CSV table of N, CA and C in Angstrom, one decimal:
chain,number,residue,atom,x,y,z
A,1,UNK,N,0.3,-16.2,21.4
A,1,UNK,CA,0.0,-15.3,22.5
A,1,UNK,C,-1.4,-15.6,22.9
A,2,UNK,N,-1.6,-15.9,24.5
A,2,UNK,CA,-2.9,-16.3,24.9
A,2,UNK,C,-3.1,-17.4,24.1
A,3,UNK,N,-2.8,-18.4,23.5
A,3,UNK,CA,-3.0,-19.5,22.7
A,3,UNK,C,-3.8,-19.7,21.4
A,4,UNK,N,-3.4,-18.1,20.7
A,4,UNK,CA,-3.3,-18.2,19.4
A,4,UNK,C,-2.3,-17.5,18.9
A,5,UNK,N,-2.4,-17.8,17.5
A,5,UNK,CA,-1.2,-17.6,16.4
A,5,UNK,C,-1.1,-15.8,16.6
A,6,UNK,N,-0.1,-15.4,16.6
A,6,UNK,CA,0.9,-13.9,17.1
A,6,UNK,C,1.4,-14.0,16.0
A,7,UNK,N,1.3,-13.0,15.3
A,7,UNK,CA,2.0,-12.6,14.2
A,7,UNK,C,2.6,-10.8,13.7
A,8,UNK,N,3.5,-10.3,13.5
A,8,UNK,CA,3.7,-8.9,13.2
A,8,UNK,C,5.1,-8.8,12.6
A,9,UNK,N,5.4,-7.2,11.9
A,9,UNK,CA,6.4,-7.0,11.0
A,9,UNK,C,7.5,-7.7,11.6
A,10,UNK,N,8.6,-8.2,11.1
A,10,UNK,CA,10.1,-8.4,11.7
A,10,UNK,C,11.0,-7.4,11.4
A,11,UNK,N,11.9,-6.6,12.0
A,11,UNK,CA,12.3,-5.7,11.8
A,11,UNK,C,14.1,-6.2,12.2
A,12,UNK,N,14.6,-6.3,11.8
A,12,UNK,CA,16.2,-6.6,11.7
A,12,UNK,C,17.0,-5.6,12.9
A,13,UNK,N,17.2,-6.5,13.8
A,13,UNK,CA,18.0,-5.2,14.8
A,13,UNK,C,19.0,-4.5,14.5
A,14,UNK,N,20.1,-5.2,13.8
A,14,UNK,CA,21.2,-4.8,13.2
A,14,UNK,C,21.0,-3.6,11.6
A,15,UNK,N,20.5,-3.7,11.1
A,15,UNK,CA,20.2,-2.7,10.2
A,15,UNK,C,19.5,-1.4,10.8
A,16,UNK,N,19.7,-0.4,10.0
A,16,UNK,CA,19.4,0.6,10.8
A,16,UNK,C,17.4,0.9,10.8
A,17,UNK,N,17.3,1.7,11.4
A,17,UNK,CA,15.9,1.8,11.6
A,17,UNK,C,15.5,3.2,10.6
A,18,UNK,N,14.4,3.1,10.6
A,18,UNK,CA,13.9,4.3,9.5
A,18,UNK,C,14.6,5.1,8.3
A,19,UNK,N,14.7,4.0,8.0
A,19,UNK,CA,15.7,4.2,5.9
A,19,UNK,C,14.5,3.7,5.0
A,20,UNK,N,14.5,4.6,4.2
A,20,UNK,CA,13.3,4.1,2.4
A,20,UNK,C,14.3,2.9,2.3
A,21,UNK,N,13.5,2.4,1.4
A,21,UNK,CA,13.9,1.9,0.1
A,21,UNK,C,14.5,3.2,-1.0
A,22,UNK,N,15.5,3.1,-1.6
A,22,UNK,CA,15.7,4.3,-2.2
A,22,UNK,C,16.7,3.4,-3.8
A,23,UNK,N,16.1,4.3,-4.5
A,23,UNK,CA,16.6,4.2,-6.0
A,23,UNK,C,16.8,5.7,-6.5
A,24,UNK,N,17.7,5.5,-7.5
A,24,UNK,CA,18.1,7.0,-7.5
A,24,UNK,C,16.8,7.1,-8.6
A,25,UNK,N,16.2,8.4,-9.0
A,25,UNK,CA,15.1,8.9,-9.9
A,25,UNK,C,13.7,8.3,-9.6
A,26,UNK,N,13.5,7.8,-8.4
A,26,UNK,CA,11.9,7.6,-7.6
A,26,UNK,C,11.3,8.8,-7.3
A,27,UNK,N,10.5,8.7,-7.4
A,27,UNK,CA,9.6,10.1,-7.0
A,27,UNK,C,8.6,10.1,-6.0
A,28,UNK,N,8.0,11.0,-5.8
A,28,UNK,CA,7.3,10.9,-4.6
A,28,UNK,C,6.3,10.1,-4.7
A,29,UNK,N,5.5,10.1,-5.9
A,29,UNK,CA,4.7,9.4,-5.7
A,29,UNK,C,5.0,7.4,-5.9
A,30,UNK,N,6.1,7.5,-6.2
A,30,UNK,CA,6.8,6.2,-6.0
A,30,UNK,C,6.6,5.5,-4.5
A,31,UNK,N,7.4,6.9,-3.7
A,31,UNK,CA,7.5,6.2,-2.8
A,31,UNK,C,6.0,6.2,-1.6
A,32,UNK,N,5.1,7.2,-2.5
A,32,UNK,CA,3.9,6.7,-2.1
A,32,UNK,C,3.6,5.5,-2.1
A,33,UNK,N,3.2,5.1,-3.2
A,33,UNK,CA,3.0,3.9,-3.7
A,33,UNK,C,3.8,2.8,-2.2
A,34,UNK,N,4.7,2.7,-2.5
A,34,UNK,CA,5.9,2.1,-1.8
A,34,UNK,C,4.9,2.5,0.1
A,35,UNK,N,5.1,3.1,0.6
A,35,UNK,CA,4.3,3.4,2.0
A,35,UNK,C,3.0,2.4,1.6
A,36,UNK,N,2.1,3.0,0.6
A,36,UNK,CA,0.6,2.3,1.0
A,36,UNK,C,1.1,0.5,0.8
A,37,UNK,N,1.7,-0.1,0.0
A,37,UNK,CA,1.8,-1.4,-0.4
A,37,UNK,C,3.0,-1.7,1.1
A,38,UNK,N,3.5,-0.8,1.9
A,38,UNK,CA,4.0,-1.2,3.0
A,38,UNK,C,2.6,-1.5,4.3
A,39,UNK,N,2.1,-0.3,4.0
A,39,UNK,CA,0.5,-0.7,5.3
A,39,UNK,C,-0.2,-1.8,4.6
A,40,UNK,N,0.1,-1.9,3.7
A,40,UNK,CA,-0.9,-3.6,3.1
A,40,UNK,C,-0.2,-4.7,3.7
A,41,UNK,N,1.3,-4.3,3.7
A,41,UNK,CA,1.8,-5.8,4.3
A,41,UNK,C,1.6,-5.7,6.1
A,42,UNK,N,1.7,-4.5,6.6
A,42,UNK,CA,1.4,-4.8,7.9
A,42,UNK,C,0.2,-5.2,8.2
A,43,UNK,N,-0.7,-4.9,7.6
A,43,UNK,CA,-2.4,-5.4,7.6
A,43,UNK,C,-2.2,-7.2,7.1
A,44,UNK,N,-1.8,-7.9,6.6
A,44,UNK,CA,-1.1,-9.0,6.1
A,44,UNK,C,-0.3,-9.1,7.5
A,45,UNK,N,0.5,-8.7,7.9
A,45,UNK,CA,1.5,-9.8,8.7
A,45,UNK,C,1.2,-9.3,10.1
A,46,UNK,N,0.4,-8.3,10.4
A,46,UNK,CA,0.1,-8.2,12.1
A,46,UNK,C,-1.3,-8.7,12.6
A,47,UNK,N,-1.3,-9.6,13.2
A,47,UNK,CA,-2.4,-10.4,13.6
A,47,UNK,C,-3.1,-9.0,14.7
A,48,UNK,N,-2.6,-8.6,15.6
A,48,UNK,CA,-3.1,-7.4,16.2
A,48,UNK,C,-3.4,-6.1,16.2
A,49,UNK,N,-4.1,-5.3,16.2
A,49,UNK,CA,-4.3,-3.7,16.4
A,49,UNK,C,-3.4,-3.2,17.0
A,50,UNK,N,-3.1,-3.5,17.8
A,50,UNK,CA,-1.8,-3.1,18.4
A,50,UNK,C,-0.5,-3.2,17.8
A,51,UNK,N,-0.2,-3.9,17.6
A,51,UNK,CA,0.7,-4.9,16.3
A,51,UNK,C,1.1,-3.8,15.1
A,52,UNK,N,0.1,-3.4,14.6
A,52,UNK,CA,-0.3,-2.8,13.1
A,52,UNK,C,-0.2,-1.4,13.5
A,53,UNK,N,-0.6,-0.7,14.7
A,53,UNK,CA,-0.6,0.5,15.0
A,53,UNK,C,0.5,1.2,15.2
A,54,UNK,N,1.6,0.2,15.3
A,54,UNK,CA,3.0,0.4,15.9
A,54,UNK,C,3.2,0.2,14.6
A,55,UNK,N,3.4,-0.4,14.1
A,55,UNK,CA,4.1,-0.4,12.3
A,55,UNK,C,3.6,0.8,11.4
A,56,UNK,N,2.0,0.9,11.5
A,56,UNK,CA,2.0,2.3,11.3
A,56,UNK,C,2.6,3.4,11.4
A,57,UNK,N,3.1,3.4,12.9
A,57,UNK,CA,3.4,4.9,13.3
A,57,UNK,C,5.1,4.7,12.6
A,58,UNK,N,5.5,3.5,13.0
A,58,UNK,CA,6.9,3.6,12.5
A,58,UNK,C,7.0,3.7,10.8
A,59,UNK,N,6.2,3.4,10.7
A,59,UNK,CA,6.0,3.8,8.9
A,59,UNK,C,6.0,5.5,8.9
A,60,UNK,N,5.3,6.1,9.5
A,60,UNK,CA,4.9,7.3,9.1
A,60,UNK,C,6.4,8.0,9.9
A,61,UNK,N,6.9,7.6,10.7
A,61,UNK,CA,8.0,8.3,11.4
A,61,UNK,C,9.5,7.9,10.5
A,62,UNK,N,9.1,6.7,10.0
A,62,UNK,CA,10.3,6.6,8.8
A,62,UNK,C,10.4,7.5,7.7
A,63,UNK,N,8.9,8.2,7.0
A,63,UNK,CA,8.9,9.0,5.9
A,63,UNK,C,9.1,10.5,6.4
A,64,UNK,N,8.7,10.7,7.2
A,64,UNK,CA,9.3,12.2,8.4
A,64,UNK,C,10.5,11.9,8.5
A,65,UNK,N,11.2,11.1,9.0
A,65,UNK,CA,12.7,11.1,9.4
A,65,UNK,C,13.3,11.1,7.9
A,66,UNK,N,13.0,11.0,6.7
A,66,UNK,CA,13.6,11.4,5.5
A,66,UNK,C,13.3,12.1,4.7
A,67,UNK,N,12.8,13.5,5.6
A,67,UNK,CA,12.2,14.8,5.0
A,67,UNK,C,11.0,14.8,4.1
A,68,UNK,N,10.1,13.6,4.5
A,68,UNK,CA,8.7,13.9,4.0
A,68,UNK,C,7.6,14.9,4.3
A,69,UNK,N,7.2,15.7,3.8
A,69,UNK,CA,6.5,16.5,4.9
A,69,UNK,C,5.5,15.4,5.4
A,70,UNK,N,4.2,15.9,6.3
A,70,UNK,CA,3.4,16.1,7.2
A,70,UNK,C,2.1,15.3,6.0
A,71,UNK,N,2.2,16.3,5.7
A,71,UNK,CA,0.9,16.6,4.4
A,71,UNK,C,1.1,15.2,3.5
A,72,UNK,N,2.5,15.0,2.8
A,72,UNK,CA,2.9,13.3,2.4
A,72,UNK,C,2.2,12.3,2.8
A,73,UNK,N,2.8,12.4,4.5
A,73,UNK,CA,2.3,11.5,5.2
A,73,UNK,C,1.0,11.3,5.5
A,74,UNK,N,0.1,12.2,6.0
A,74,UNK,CA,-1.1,12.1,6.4
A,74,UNK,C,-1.8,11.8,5.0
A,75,UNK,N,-1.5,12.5,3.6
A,75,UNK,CA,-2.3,12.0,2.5
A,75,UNK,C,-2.2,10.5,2.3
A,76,UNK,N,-1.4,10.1,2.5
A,76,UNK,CA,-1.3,8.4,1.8
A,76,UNK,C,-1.8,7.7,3.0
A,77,UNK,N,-2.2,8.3,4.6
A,77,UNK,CA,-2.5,7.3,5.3
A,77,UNK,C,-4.0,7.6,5.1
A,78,UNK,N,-4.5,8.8,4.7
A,78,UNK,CA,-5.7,8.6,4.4
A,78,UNK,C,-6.6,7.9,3.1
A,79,UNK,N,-5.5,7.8,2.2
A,79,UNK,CA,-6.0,7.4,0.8
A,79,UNK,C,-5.9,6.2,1.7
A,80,UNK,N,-5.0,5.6,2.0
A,80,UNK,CA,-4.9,3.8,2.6
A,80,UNK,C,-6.4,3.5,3.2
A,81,UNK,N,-6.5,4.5,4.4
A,81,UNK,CA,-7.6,3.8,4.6
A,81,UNK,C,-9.0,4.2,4.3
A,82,UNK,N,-9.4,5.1,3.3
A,82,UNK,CA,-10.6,5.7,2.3
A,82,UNK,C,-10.8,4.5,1.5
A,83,UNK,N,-9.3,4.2,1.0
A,83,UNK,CA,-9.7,3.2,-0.2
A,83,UNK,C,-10.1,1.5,0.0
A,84,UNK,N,-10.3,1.4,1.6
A,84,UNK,CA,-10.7,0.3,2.1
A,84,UNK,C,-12.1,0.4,2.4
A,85,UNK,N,-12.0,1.6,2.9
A,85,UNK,CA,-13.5,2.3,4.0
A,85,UNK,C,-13.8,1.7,5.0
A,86,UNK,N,-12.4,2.5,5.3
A,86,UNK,CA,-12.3,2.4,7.0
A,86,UNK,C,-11.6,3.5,7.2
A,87,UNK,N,-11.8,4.7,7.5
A,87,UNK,CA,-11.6,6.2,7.9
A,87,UNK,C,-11.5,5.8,9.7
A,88,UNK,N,-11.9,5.1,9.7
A,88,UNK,CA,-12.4,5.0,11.7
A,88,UNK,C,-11.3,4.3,12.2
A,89,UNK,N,-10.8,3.5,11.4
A,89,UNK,CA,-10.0,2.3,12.0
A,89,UNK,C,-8.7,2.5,12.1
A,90,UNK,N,-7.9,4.1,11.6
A,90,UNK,CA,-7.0,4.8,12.3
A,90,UNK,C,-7.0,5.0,13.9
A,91,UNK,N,-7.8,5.2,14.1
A,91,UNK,CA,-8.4,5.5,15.7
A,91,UNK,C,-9.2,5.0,16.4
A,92,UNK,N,-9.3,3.8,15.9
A,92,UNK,CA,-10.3,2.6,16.5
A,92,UNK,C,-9.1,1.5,17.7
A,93,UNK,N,-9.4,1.2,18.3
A,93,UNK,CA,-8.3,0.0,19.1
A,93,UNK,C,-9.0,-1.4,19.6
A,94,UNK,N,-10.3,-1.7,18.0
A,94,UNK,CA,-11.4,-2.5,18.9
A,94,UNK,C,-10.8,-3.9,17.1
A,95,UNK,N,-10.0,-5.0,18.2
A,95,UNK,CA,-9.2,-5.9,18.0
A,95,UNK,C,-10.8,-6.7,17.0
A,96,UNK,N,-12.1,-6.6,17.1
A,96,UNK,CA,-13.1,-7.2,16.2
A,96,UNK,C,-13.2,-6.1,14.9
A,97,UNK,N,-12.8,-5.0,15.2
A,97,UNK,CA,-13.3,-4.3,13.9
A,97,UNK,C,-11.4,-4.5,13.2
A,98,UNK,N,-10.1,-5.0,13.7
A,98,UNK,CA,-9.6,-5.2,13.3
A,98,UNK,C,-9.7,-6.3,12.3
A,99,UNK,N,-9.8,-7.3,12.5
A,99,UNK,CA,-10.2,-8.8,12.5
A,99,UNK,C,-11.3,-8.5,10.7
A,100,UNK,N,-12.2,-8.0,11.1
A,100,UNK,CA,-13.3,-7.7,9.8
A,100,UNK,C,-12.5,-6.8,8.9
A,101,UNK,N,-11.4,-6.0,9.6
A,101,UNK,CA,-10.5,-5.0,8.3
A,101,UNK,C,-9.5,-6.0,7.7
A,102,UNK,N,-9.0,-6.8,8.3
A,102,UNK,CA,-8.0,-7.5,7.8
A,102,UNK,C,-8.7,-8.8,6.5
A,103,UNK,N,-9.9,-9.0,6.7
A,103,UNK,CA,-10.7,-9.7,6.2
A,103,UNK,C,-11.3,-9.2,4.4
A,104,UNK,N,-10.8,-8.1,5.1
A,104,UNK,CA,-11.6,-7.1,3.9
A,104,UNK,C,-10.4,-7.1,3.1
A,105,UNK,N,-9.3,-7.1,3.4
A,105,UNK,CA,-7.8,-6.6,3.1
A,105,UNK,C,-7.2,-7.9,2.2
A,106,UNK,N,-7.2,-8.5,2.6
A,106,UNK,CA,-7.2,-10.0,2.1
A,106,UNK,C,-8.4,-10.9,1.1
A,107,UNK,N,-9.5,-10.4,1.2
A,107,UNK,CA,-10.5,-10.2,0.1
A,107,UNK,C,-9.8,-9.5,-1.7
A,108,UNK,N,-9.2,-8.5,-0.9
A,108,UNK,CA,-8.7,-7.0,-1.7
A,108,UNK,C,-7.7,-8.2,-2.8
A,109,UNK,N,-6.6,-8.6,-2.0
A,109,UNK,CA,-5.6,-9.4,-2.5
A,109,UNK,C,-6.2,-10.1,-3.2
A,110,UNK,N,-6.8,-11.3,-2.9
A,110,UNK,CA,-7.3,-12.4,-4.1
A,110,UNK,C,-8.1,-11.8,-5.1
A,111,UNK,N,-9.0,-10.6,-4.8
A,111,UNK,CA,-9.6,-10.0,-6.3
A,111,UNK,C,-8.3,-9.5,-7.2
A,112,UNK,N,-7.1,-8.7,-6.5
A,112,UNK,CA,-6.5,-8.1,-7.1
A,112,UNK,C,-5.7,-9.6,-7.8
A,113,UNK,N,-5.5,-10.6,-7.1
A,113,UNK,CA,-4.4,-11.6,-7.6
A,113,UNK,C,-5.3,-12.4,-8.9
A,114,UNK,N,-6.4,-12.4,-9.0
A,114,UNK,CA,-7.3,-13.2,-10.1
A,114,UNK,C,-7.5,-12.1,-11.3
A,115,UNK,N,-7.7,-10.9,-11.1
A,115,UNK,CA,-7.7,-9.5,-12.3
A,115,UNK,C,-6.6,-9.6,-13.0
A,116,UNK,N,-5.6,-10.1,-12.4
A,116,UNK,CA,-3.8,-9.9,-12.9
A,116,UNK,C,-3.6,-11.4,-13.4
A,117,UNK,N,-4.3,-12.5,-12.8
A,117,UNK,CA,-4.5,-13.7,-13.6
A,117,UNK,C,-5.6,-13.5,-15.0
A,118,UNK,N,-6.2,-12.8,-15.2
A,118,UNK,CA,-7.3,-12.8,-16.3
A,118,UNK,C,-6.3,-11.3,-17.1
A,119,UNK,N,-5.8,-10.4,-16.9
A,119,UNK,CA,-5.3,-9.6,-17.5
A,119,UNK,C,-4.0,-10.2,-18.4
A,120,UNK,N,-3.4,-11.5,-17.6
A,120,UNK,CA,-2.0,-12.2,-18.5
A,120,UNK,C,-3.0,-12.7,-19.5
A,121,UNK,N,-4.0,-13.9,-19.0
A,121,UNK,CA,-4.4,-14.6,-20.3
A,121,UNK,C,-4.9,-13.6,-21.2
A,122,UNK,N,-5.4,-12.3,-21.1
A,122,UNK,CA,-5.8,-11.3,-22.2
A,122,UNK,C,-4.8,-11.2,-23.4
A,123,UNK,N,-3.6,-10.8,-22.4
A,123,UNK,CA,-2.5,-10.7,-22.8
A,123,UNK,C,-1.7,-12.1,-23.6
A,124,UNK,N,-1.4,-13.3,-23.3
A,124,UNK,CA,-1.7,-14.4,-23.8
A,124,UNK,C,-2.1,-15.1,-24.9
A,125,UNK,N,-3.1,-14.3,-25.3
A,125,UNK,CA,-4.1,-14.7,-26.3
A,125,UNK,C,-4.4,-13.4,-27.2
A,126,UNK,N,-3.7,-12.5,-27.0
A,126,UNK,CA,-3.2,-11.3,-28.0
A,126,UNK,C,-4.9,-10.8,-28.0
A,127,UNK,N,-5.3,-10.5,-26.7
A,127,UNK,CA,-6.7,-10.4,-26.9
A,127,UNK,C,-6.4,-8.6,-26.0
A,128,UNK,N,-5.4,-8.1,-26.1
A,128,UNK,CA,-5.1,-7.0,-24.7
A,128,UNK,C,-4.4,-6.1,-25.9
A,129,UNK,N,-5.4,-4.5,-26.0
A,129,UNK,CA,-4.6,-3.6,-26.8
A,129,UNK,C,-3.7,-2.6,-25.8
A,130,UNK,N,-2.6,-2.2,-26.4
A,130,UNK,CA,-2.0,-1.2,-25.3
A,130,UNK,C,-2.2,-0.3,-26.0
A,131,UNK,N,-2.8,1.2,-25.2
A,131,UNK,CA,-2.8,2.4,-26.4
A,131,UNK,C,-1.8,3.4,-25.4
A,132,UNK,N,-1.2,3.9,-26.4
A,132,UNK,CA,0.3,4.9,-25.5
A,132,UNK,C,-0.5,6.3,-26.0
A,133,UNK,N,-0.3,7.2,-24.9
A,133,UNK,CA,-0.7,8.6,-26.0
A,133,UNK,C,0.6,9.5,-25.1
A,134,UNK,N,1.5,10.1,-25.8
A,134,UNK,CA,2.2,11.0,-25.2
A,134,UNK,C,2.0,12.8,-25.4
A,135,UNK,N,1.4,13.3,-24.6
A,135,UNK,CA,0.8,14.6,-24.7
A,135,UNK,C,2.0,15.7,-25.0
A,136,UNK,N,3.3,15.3,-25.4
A,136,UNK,CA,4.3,16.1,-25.6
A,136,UNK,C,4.4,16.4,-27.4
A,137,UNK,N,3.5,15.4,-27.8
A,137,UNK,CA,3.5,15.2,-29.2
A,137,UNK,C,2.1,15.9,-29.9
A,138,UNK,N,1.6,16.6,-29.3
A,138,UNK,CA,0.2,17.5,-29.8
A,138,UNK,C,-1.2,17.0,-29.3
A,139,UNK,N,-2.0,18.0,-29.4
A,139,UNK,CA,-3.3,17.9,-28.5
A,139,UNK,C,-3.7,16.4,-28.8
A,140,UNK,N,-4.5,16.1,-27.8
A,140,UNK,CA,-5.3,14.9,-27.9
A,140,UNK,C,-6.2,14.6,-29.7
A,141,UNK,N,-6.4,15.9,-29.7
A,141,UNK,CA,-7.8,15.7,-31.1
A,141,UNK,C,-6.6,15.4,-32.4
A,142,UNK,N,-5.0,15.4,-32.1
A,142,UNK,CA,-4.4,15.2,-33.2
A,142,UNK,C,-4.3,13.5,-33.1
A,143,UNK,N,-4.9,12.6,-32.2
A,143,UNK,CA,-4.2,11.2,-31.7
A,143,UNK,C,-4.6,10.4,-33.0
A,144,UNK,N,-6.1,10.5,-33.5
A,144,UNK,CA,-6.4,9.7,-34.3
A,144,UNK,C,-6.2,9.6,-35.6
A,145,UNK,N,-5.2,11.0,-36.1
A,145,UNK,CA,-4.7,11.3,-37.3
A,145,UNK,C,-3.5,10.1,-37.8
């Protein structure tokens, strides 16, 4: 588009429009999760503000159309973008402060993809403890008994 690379979600015309992902015993904060790791891939596959803003809304109109409340939705679009720090760029339509979010966003990825490479070799090298504590089993001060 204008003689650069155009990129944004693909959405299958034939399938229906605004369905979860659904497994039976997910929970809400499942499909939290599931929303914010969906605005990470639109930030990933929409080369435009415009682009991204529309995958947005149809994100957030897909969790409404399957009885999410309001409050759902607006929490996880704000944690999304708190936890970037970019609060502004909900309501921003300036294609350079996109461009530096997307930059930041893909930053995000290769730290997260190298933590999860150093976390296996931990693991690997039997150098990684797992400690389980299940609070159904007595106060914390009984853990070390």
């Amino acid at each position: 588009q204008n003689g650069e690379l155009f990129t944004r979600v693909y959405h299958h015309p034939i399938l229906s429009r605004y369905t979860l992902p659904y497994v039976v015993g997910h929970s809400k904060l499942a499909h939290g999760d599931w929303f914010r790791s969906a605005l990470i891939r639109a930030v990933c596959y929409c080369s435009s503000i415009e682009n991204f803003n529309l995958e947005r809304i149809y994100l957030e109109l897909t969790c409404l159309a399957n009885d999410y409340s309001i409050f759902f939705v607006e929490n996880n679009v704000q944690h999304f973008f708190g936890y970037f720090h970019a609060d502004t760029m909900r309501y921003l339509k300036d294609q350079t402060m996109y461009d530096k979010f997307r930059h930041d966003c893909f930053g995000y990825m290769t730290m997260q993809y190298e933590l999860s490479d150093k976390l296996q070799t931990f693991n690997d090298n039997d150098c990684l403890i797992h400690l389980n504590y299940l609070y159904e089993f007595g106060p914390k001060c009984q853990f070390n008994q």
